[in-house]
PDB file of C-alpha atoms in Angstrom:
ATOM      1  CA  MET H   1     -50.616 -28.885 -30.546  1.00  0.00           C
ATOM      2  CA  ASN H   2     -50.748 -27.341 -27.144  1.00  0.00           C
ATOM      3  CA  ASP H   3     -48.864 -24.081 -26.526  1.00  0.00           C
ATOM      4  CA  GLU H   4     -46.139 -26.138 -25.058  1.00  0.00           C
ATOM      5  CA  HIS H   5     -45.176 -29.678 -26.038  1.00  0.00           C
ATOM      6  CA  ASP H   6     -42.554 -32.071 -24.496  1.00  0.00           C
ATOM      7  CA  ALA H   7     -40.885 -34.385 -26.744  1.00  0.00           C
ATOM      8  CA  GLY H   8     -42.955 -37.706 -26.239  1.00  0.00           C
ATOM      9  CA  ALA H   9     -42.249 -40.522 -23.977  1.00  0.00           C
ATOM     10  CA  THR H  10     -44.179 -43.513 -23.221  1.00  0.00           C
ATOM     11  CA  ASP H  11     -44.671 -45.521 -19.695  1.00  0.00           C
ATOM     12  CA  SER H  12     -43.131 -48.620 -21.601  1.00  0.00           C
ATOM     13  CA  PRO H  13     -41.451 -49.165 -25.037  1.00  0.00           C
ATOM     14  CA  PRO H  14     -43.850 -50.687 -27.577  1.00  0.00           C
ATOM     15  CA  ASP H  15     -42.869 -54.114 -28.962  1.00  0.00           C
ATOM     16  CA  ALA H  16     -41.760 -54.094 -32.533  1.00  0.00           C
ATOM     17  CA  ALA H  17     -45.099 -55.251 -33.903  1.00  0.00           C
ATOM     18  CA  THR H  18     -47.075 -52.390 -32.343  1.00  0.00           C
ATOM     19  CA  ALA H  19     -44.428 -49.952 -33.400  1.00  0.00           C
ATOM     20  CA  ASP H  20     -44.875 -51.160 -36.995  1.00  0.00           C
ATOM     21  CA  GLU H  21     -48.604 -50.897 -36.751  1.00  0.00           C
ATOM     22  CA  SER H  22     -48.471 -47.435 -35.248  1.00  0.00           C
ATOM     23  CA  ALA H  23     -46.111 -46.316 -38.010  1.00  0.00           C
ATOM     24  CA  ALA H  24     -48.235 -47.947 -40.837  1.00  0.00           C
ATOM     25  CA  GLU H  25     -51.254 -45.954 -39.386  1.00  0.00           C
ATOM     26  CA  THR H  26     -49.566 -42.690 -39.279  1.00  0.00           C
ATOM     27  CA  ASP H  27     -50.703 -40.598 -42.124  1.00  0.00           C
ATOM     28  CA  ASP H  28     -48.142 -38.322 -43.915  1.00  0.00           C
ATOM     29  CA  ALA H  29     -50.704 -35.548 -43.723  1.00  0.00           C
ATOM     30  CA  ALA H  30     -50.595 -35.594 -39.886  1.00  0.00           C
ATOM     31  CA  VAL H  31     -46.866 -34.857 -40.000  1.00  0.00           C
ATOM     32  CA  VAL H  32     -46.053 -31.114 -39.327  1.00  0.00           C
ATOM     33  CA  ASN H  33     -42.597 -29.808 -40.088  1.00  0.00           C
ATOM     34  CA  ALA H  34     -40.965 -26.518 -39.390  1.00  0.00           C
ATOM     35  CA  TYR H  35     -38.012 -24.608 -40.820  1.00  0.00           C
ATOM     36  CA  ILE H  36     -35.491 -23.294 -38.578  1.00  0.00           C
ATOM     37  CA  LEU H  37     -35.192 -19.579 -38.426  1.00  0.00           C
ATOM     38  CA  GLU H  38     -32.294 -19.085 -35.810  1.00  0.00           C
ATOM     39  CA  TYR H  39     -30.228 -21.371 -33.683  1.00  0.00           C
ATOM     40  CA  LEU H  40     -29.031 -20.119 -30.416  1.00  0.00           C
ATOM     41  CA  PRO H  41     -26.590 -22.594 -28.728  1.00  0.00           C
ATOM     42  CA  HIS H  42     -26.044 -20.382 -25.610  1.00  0.00           C
ATOM     43  CA  GLY H  43     -29.713 -19.508 -25.203  1.00  0.00           C
ATOM     44  CA  ARG H  44     -31.661 -16.344 -25.347  1.00  0.00           C
ATOM     45  CA  ALA H  45     -29.893 -13.210 -24.558  1.00  0.00           C
ATOM     46  CA  ASP H  46     -32.488 -12.192 -22.110  1.00  0.00           C
ATOM     47  CA  ASP H  47     -32.233 -15.284 -20.020  1.00  0.00           C
ATOM     48  CA  ASP H  48     -31.055 -14.023 -16.816  1.00  0.00           C
ATOM     49  CA  ARG H  49     -29.574 -17.487 -15.703  1.00  0.00           C
ATOM     50  CA  PRO H  50     -25.840 -18.146 -15.857  1.00  0.00           C
ATOM     51  CA  GLN H  51     -24.852 -19.219 -19.359  1.00  0.00           C
ATOM     52  CA  HIS H  52     -24.002 -22.749 -18.265  1.00  0.00           C
ATOM     53  CA  ARG H  53     -27.824 -23.222 -17.075  1.00  0.00           C
ATOM     54  CA  ARG H  54     -29.246 -21.725 -20.199  1.00  0.00           C
ATOM     55  CA  PRO H  55     -30.827 -24.320 -22.568  1.00  0.00           C
ATOM     56  CA  ALA H  56     -29.978 -23.926 -26.319  1.00  0.00           C
ATOM     57  CA  VAL H  57     -32.941 -22.621 -28.176  1.00  0.00           C
ATOM     58  CA  ALA H  58     -34.134 -22.272 -31.742  1.00  0.00           C
ATOM     59  CA  TYR H  59     -36.870 -20.446 -33.538  1.00  0.00           C
ATOM     60  CA  GLY H  60     -38.799 -22.201 -36.263  1.00  0.00           C
ATOM     61  CA  LEU H  61     -41.803 -21.445 -38.767  1.00  0.00           C
ATOM     62  CA  GLY H  62     -44.379 -24.160 -39.517  1.00  0.00           C
ATOM     63  CA  GLU H  63     -44.242 -25.185 -43.087  1.00  0.00           C
ATOM     64  CA  ARG H  64     -48.047 -25.810 -43.563  1.00  0.00           C
ATOM     65  CA  ASP H  65     -49.696 -22.999 -41.492  1.00  0.00           C
ATOM     66  CA  PHE H  66     -46.868 -20.481 -40.807  1.00  0.00           C
ATOM     67  CA  ARG H  67     -47.173 -20.810 -36.921  1.00  0.00           C
ATOM     68  CA  LEU H  68     -44.079 -19.573 -35.187  1.00  0.00           C
ATOM     69  CA  PHE H  69     -42.303 -21.721 -32.572  1.00  0.00           C
ATOM     70  CA  GLU H  70     -39.654 -21.499 -29.838  1.00  0.00           C
ATOM     71  CA  PHE H  71     -37.720 -24.830 -29.465  1.00  0.00           C
ATOM     72  CA  GLU H  72     -35.963 -25.640 -26.215  1.00  0.00           C
ATOM     73  CA  LEU H  73     -33.057 -28.080 -27.360  1.00  0.00           C
ATOM     74  CA  THR H  74     -31.422 -30.922 -25.775  1.00  0.00           C
ATOM     75  CA  ASP H  75     -27.644 -30.501 -24.704  1.00  0.00           C
ATOM     76  CA  ASP H  76     -26.395 -32.462 -27.935  1.00  0.00           C
ATOM     77  CA  ALA H  77     -28.617 -30.722 -30.293  1.00  0.00           C
ATOM     78  CA  GLU H  78     -27.194 -28.832 -33.254  1.00  0.00           C
ATOM     79  CA  PHE H  79     -29.363 -27.085 -36.087  1.00  0.00           C
ATOM     80  CA  GLY H  80     -28.703 -24.920 -38.900  1.00  0.00           C
ATOM     81  CA  ILE H  81     -30.799 -22.148 -40.372  1.00  0.00           C
ATOM     82  CA  ASP H  82     -33.206 -23.489 -42.900  1.00  0.00           C
ATOM     83  CA  ASP H  83     -33.156 -27.043 -41.547  1.00  0.00           C
ATOM     84  CA  LEU H  84     -36.371 -28.782 -41.872  1.00  0.00           C
ATOM     85  CA  VAL H  85     -37.471 -30.526 -38.585  1.00  0.00           C
ATOM     86  CA  GLN H  86     -40.519 -32.528 -37.692  1.00  0.00           C
ATOM     87  CA  ILE H  87     -42.545 -31.083 -34.803  1.00  0.00           C
ATOM     88  CA  GLU H  88     -45.965 -33.033 -34.878  1.00  0.00           C
ATOM     89  CA  PRO H  89     -47.031 -35.698 -34.119  1.00  0.00           C
ATOM     90  CA  GLU H  90     -43.541 -36.293 -32.479  1.00  0.00           C
ATOM     91  CA  THR H  91     -40.740 -33.623 -32.146  1.00  0.00           C
ATOM     92  CA  ALA H  92     -37.354 -34.187 -34.131  1.00  0.00           C
ATOM     93  CA  PRO H  93     -34.423 -35.522 -32.036  1.00  0.00           C
ATOM     94  CA  GLY H  94     -32.794 -32.677 -30.300  1.00  0.00           C
ATOM     95  CA  ILE H  95     -35.963 -30.740 -29.567  1.00  0.00           C
ATOM     96  CA  LYS H  96     -36.999 -31.145 -25.965  1.00  0.00           C
ATOM     97  CA  ARG H  97     -39.918 -28.758 -25.948  1.00  0.00           C
ATOM     98  CA  ALA H  98     -41.769 -26.708 -28.332  1.00  0.00           C
ATOM     99  CA  ARG H  99     -44.077 -23.667 -27.622  1.00  0.00           C
ATOM    100  CA  ARG H 100     -45.773 -21.106 -29.823  1.00  0.00           C
ATOM    101  CA  VAL H 101     -44.601 -17.737 -30.086  1.00  0.00           C
ATOM    102  CA  GLY H 102     -45.606 -14.425 -31.662  1.00  0.00           C
ATOM    103  CA  TYR H 103     -43.599 -12.337 -34.149  1.00  0.00           C
ATOM    104  CA  ASP H 104     -42.729  -9.864 -31.515  1.00  0.00           C
ATOM    105  CA  ASP H 105     -41.017 -12.898 -29.349  1.00  0.00           C
ATOM    106  CA  LEU H 106     -38.482 -13.524 -32.211  1.00  0.00           C
ATOM    107  CA  ASN H 107     -34.982 -12.348 -31.720  1.00  0.00           C
ATOM    108  CA  ARG H 108     -33.492 -10.062 -34.452  1.00  0.00           C
ATOM    109  CA  GLY H 109     -31.751 -12.855 -36.361  1.00  0.00           C
ATOM    110  CA  ALA H 110     -35.023 -14.859 -36.751  1.00  0.00           C
ATOM    111  CA  SER H 111     -37.191 -11.852 -37.729  1.00  0.00           C
ATOM    112  CA  GLN H 112     -34.460 -11.139 -40.396  1.00  0.00           C
ATOM    113  CA  GLU H 113     -34.629 -14.520 -41.826  1.00  0.00           C
ATOM    114  CA  LEU H 114     -38.423 -14.751 -41.576  1.00  0.00           C
ATOM    115  CA  GLU H 115     -39.358 -13.350 -44.874  1.00  0.00           C
ATOM    116  CA  TYR H 116     -36.773 -15.534 -46.816  1.00  0.00           C
ATOM    117  CA  VAL H 117     -38.254 -18.746 -45.408  1.00  0.00           C
ATOM    118  CA  VAL H 118     -41.878 -17.549 -46.019  1.00  0.00           C
ATOM    119  CA  GLU H 119     -40.896 -17.116 -49.548  1.00  0.00           C
ATOM    120  CA  GLU H 120     -39.028 -20.504 -49.804  1.00  0.00           C
ATOM    121  CA  ILE H 121     -42.096 -22.296 -48.256  1.00  0.00           C
ATOM    122  CA  ILE H 122     -44.338 -20.774 -51.067  1.00  0.00           C
ATOM    123  CA  GLU H 123     -41.847 -21.611 -53.680  1.00  0.00           C
ATOM    124  CA  ARG H 124     -41.425 -25.376 -52.682  1.00  0.00           C
ATOM    125  CA  ASN H 125     -45.333 -25.577 -52.306  1.00  0.00           C
ATOM    126  CA  GLU H 126     -46.255 -23.671 -55.465  1.00  0.00           C
ATOM    127  CA  ARG H 127     -49.118 -26.047 -56.302  1.00  0.00           C
ATOM    128  CA  ARG H 128     -50.763 -25.361 -52.835  1.00  0.00           C
ATOM    129  CA  PHE H 129     -50.536 -21.609 -53.158  1.00  0.00           C
ATOM    130  CA  VAL H 130     -51.471 -21.319 -56.690  1.00  0.00           C
ATOM    131  CA  ASP H 131     -54.532 -23.126 -55.769  1.00  0.00           C
ATOM    132  CA  PHE H 132     -55.399 -20.316 -53.490  1.00  0.00           C
ATOM    133  CA  TYR H 133     -56.008 -18.264 -56.505  1.00  0.00           C
ATOM    134  CA  ASN H 134     -58.047 -21.105 -57.923  1.00  0.00           C
ATOM    135  CA  ASP H 135     -60.224 -21.764 -54.899  1.00  0.00           C
ATOM    136  CA  ALA H 136     -60.332 -18.445 -53.119  1.00  0.00           C
ATOM    137  CA  GLU H 137     -63.980 -17.651 -52.052  1.00  0.00           C
ATOM    138  CA  PRO H 138     -66.221 -14.673 -51.024  1.00  0.00           C
ATOM    139  CA  ILE H 139     -66.104 -13.699 -47.364  1.00  0.00           C
ATOM    140  CA  SER H 140     -69.128 -11.630 -47.455  1.00  0.00           C
ATOM    141  CA  LEU H 141     -71.114  -9.764 -50.217  1.00  0.00           C
ATOM    142  CA  ARG H 142     -68.739  -6.941 -50.313  1.00  0.00           C
ATOM    143  CA  LEU H 143     -65.425  -8.832 -49.560  1.00  0.00           C
ATOM    144  CA  HIS H 144     -63.566 -11.721 -51.259  1.00  0.00           C
ATOM    145  CA  GLN H 145     -60.595 -13.600 -50.022  1.00  0.00           C
ATOM    146  CA  LEU H 146     -58.674 -12.277 -53.028  1.00  0.00           C
ATOM    147  CA  ASN H 147     -59.263  -8.771 -51.698  1.00  0.00           C
ATOM    148  CA  LEU H 148     -57.154  -9.404 -48.709  1.00  0.00           C
ATOM    149  CA  LEU H 149     -54.006  -9.585 -50.977  1.00  0.00           C
ATOM    150  CA  PRO H 150     -51.962  -6.621 -51.032  1.00  0.00           C
ATOM    151  CA  GLY H 151     -52.842  -4.550 -54.164  1.00  0.00           C
ATOM    152  CA  ILE H 152     -55.902  -6.550 -55.387  1.00  0.00           C
ATOM    153  CA  GLY H 153     -59.022  -4.437 -55.631  1.00  0.00           C
ATOM    154  CA  LYS H 154     -62.166  -4.952 -57.184  1.00  0.00           C
ATOM    155  CA  LYS H 155     -60.950  -4.836 -60.876  1.00  0.00           C
ATOM    156  CA  LEU H 156     -57.983  -7.183 -60.511  1.00  0.00           C
ATOM    157  CA  ARG H 157     -60.047  -9.657 -58.215  1.00  0.00           C
ATOM    158  CA  ASN H 158     -62.671  -9.896 -61.177  1.00  0.00           C
ATOM    159  CA  ASN H 159     -59.837 -10.420 -63.668  1.00  0.00           C
ATOM    160  CA  VAL H 160     -58.633 -13.402 -61.691  1.00  0.00           C
ATOM    161  CA  LEU H 161     -62.147 -14.665 -61.213  1.00  0.00           C
ATOM    162  CA  ASP H 162     -62.985 -14.373 -64.875  1.00  0.00           C
ATOM    163  CA  GLU H 163     -59.804 -16.060 -66.036  1.00  0.00           C
ATOM    164  CA  ARG H 164     -59.918 -19.035 -63.820  1.00  0.00           C
ATOM    165  CA  LYS H 165     -63.309 -19.852 -65.131  1.00  0.00           C
ATOM    166  CA  ARG H 166     -61.531 -20.672 -68.420  1.00  0.00           C
ATOM    167  CA  GLY H 167     -59.254 -23.187 -66.486  1.00  0.00           C
ATOM    168  CA  PRO H 168     -57.284 -23.380 -63.474  1.00  0.00           C
ATOM    169  CA  PHE H 169     -54.087 -21.837 -63.071  1.00  0.00           C
ATOM    170  CA  GLU H 170     -51.108 -24.077 -63.247  1.00  0.00           C
ATOM    171  CA  SER H 171     -48.333 -21.950 -61.846  1.00  0.00           C
ATOM    172  CA  PHE H 172     -47.343 -18.573 -60.742  1.00  0.00           C
ATOM    173  CA  GLU H 173     -45.996 -17.811 -64.141  1.00  0.00           C
ATOM    174  CA  ASP H 174     -49.287 -18.996 -65.647  1.00  0.00           C
ATOM    175  CA  LEU H 175     -50.937 -16.692 -63.249  1.00  0.00           C
ATOM    176  CA  GLU H 176     -48.977 -13.618 -64.266  1.00  0.00           C
ATOM    177  CA  GLU H 177     -49.230 -14.387 -68.097  1.00  0.00           C
ATOM    178  CA  ARG H 178     -53.189 -14.935 -67.974  1.00  0.00           C
ATOM    179  CA  VAL H 179     -54.194 -12.261 -65.507  1.00  0.00           C
ATOM    180  CA  SER H 180     -53.653  -8.624 -66.733  1.00  0.00           C
ATOM    181  CA  GLY H 181     -52.324  -6.501 -63.895  1.00  0.00           C
ATOM    182  CA  LEU H 182     -51.220  -9.205 -61.485  1.00  0.00           C
ATOM    183  CA  HIS H 183     -47.531  -8.749 -61.214  1.00  0.00           C
ATOM    184  CA  ASP H 184     -45.440 -11.312 -59.214  1.00  0.00           C
ATOM    185  CA  PRO H 185     -48.350 -13.288 -57.545  1.00  0.00           C
ATOM    186  CA  LYS H 186     -45.840 -15.150 -55.377  1.00  0.00           C
ATOM    187  CA  GLU H 187     -44.517 -12.029 -53.772  1.00  0.00           C
ATOM    188  CA  THR H 188     -48.256 -10.834 -53.271  1.00  0.00           C
ATOM    189  CA  LEU H 189     -48.703 -14.007 -51.106  1.00  0.00           C
ATOM    190  CA  VAL H 190     -45.409 -13.297 -49.263  1.00  0.00           C
ATOM    191  CA  GLU H 191     -46.363  -9.801 -48.338  1.00  0.00           C
ATOM    192  CA  ARG H 192     -49.808 -11.172 -47.093  1.00  0.00           C
ATOM    193  CA  VAL H 193     -48.364 -13.923 -44.932  1.00  0.00           C
ATOM    194  CA  MET H 194     -45.788 -11.315 -43.408  1.00  0.00           C
ATOM    195  CA  GLU H 195     -48.556  -9.181 -42.590  1.00  0.00           C
ATOM    196  CA  GLU H 196     -50.587 -11.896 -40.985  1.00  0.00           C
ATOM    197  CA  LEU H 197     -47.555 -12.886 -38.877  1.00  0.00           C
ATOM    198  CA  ARG H 198     -46.724  -9.215 -37.716  1.00  0.00           C
ATOM    199  CA  ASP H 199     -50.236  -8.142 -36.916  1.00  0.00           C
ATOM    200  CA  ASP H 200     -52.153  -9.959 -34.179  1.00  0.00           C
ATOM    201  CA  ASP H 201     -55.318  -7.805 -34.588  1.00  0.00           C
ATOM    202  CA  LEU H 202     -56.127  -8.748 -38.411  1.00  0.00           C
ATOM    203  CA  LYS H 203     -59.760  -9.756 -38.611  1.00  0.00           C
ATOM    204  CA  TYR H 204     -59.162 -12.331 -41.443  1.00  0.00           C
ATOM    205  CA  ARG H 205     -56.278 -14.738 -41.665  1.00  0.00           C
ATOM    206  CA  ILE H 206     -56.008 -16.946 -44.802  1.00  0.00           C
ATOM    207  CA  PHE H 207     -52.550 -18.378 -44.496  1.00  0.00           C
ATOM    208  CA  VAL H 208     -51.392 -18.266 -40.769  1.00  0.00           C
ATOM    209  CA  GLY H 209     -52.858 -20.614 -38.357  1.00  0.00           C
ATOM    210  CA  ILE H 210     -54.059 -24.192 -38.281  1.00  0.00           C
ATOM    211  CA  ASP H 211     -57.655 -23.036 -39.405  1.00  0.00           C
ATOM    212  CA  ALA H 212     -56.168 -21.013 -42.259  1.00  0.00           C
ATOM    213  CA  PRO H 213     -57.777 -21.889 -45.543  1.00  0.00           C
ATOM    214  CA  THR H 214     -54.492 -22.915 -47.013  1.00  0.00           C
ATOM    215  CA  ALA H 215     -53.135 -24.854 -43.951  1.00  0.00           C
ATOM    216  CA  ASN H 216     -52.957 -28.668 -44.431  1.00  0.00           C
ATOM    217  CA  LYS H 217     -53.592 -28.742 -48.070  1.00  0.00           C
ATOM    218  CA  ASP H 218     -51.337 -31.124 -50.212  1.00  0.00           C
TER     219      ASP H 218
END
């Protein structure tokens, strides 16, 4: 997706057969959704235009790769916090334009909601994030992906690696029961995602961005 994306329109409407074929060819894996963090029906507070000229906007968080978005909305759009909306390959009705933003671009309401939605995404996609503990790999001879998680040093990393050799972890509860010293593995991931969202200068990203190891995994 480009930094700015208009709700699509074609030069002429496809016939029914073409539309059916196109829909059949669309892979569910290509569909990208986002959760609404904040809905501003009167536009952004820092928009200097008269209120009647300000477009309604919403902020969203990508479900698969935690990208942050600002959505310019149509006049008849109405969204609620925590609504799940499609943003790729087509935007949901009501979204006129979508653009990537950073953490510092969020308003107060969106930034306050962000951590709750991150936790919700991880809970709803538990298998994918548990598999991070199953599949995490070395980054270099000295650094492992597991070491990027808050509170995981060499000893705890080795505990995870040793235990997963006995069989893959099946859930966050399974992780906590089998790995001594690993308390609340879900919250550990939430903390790392929030760190990656807030800090633009991090050298390694394992959750945020389309190229992150956990992105686009079912």
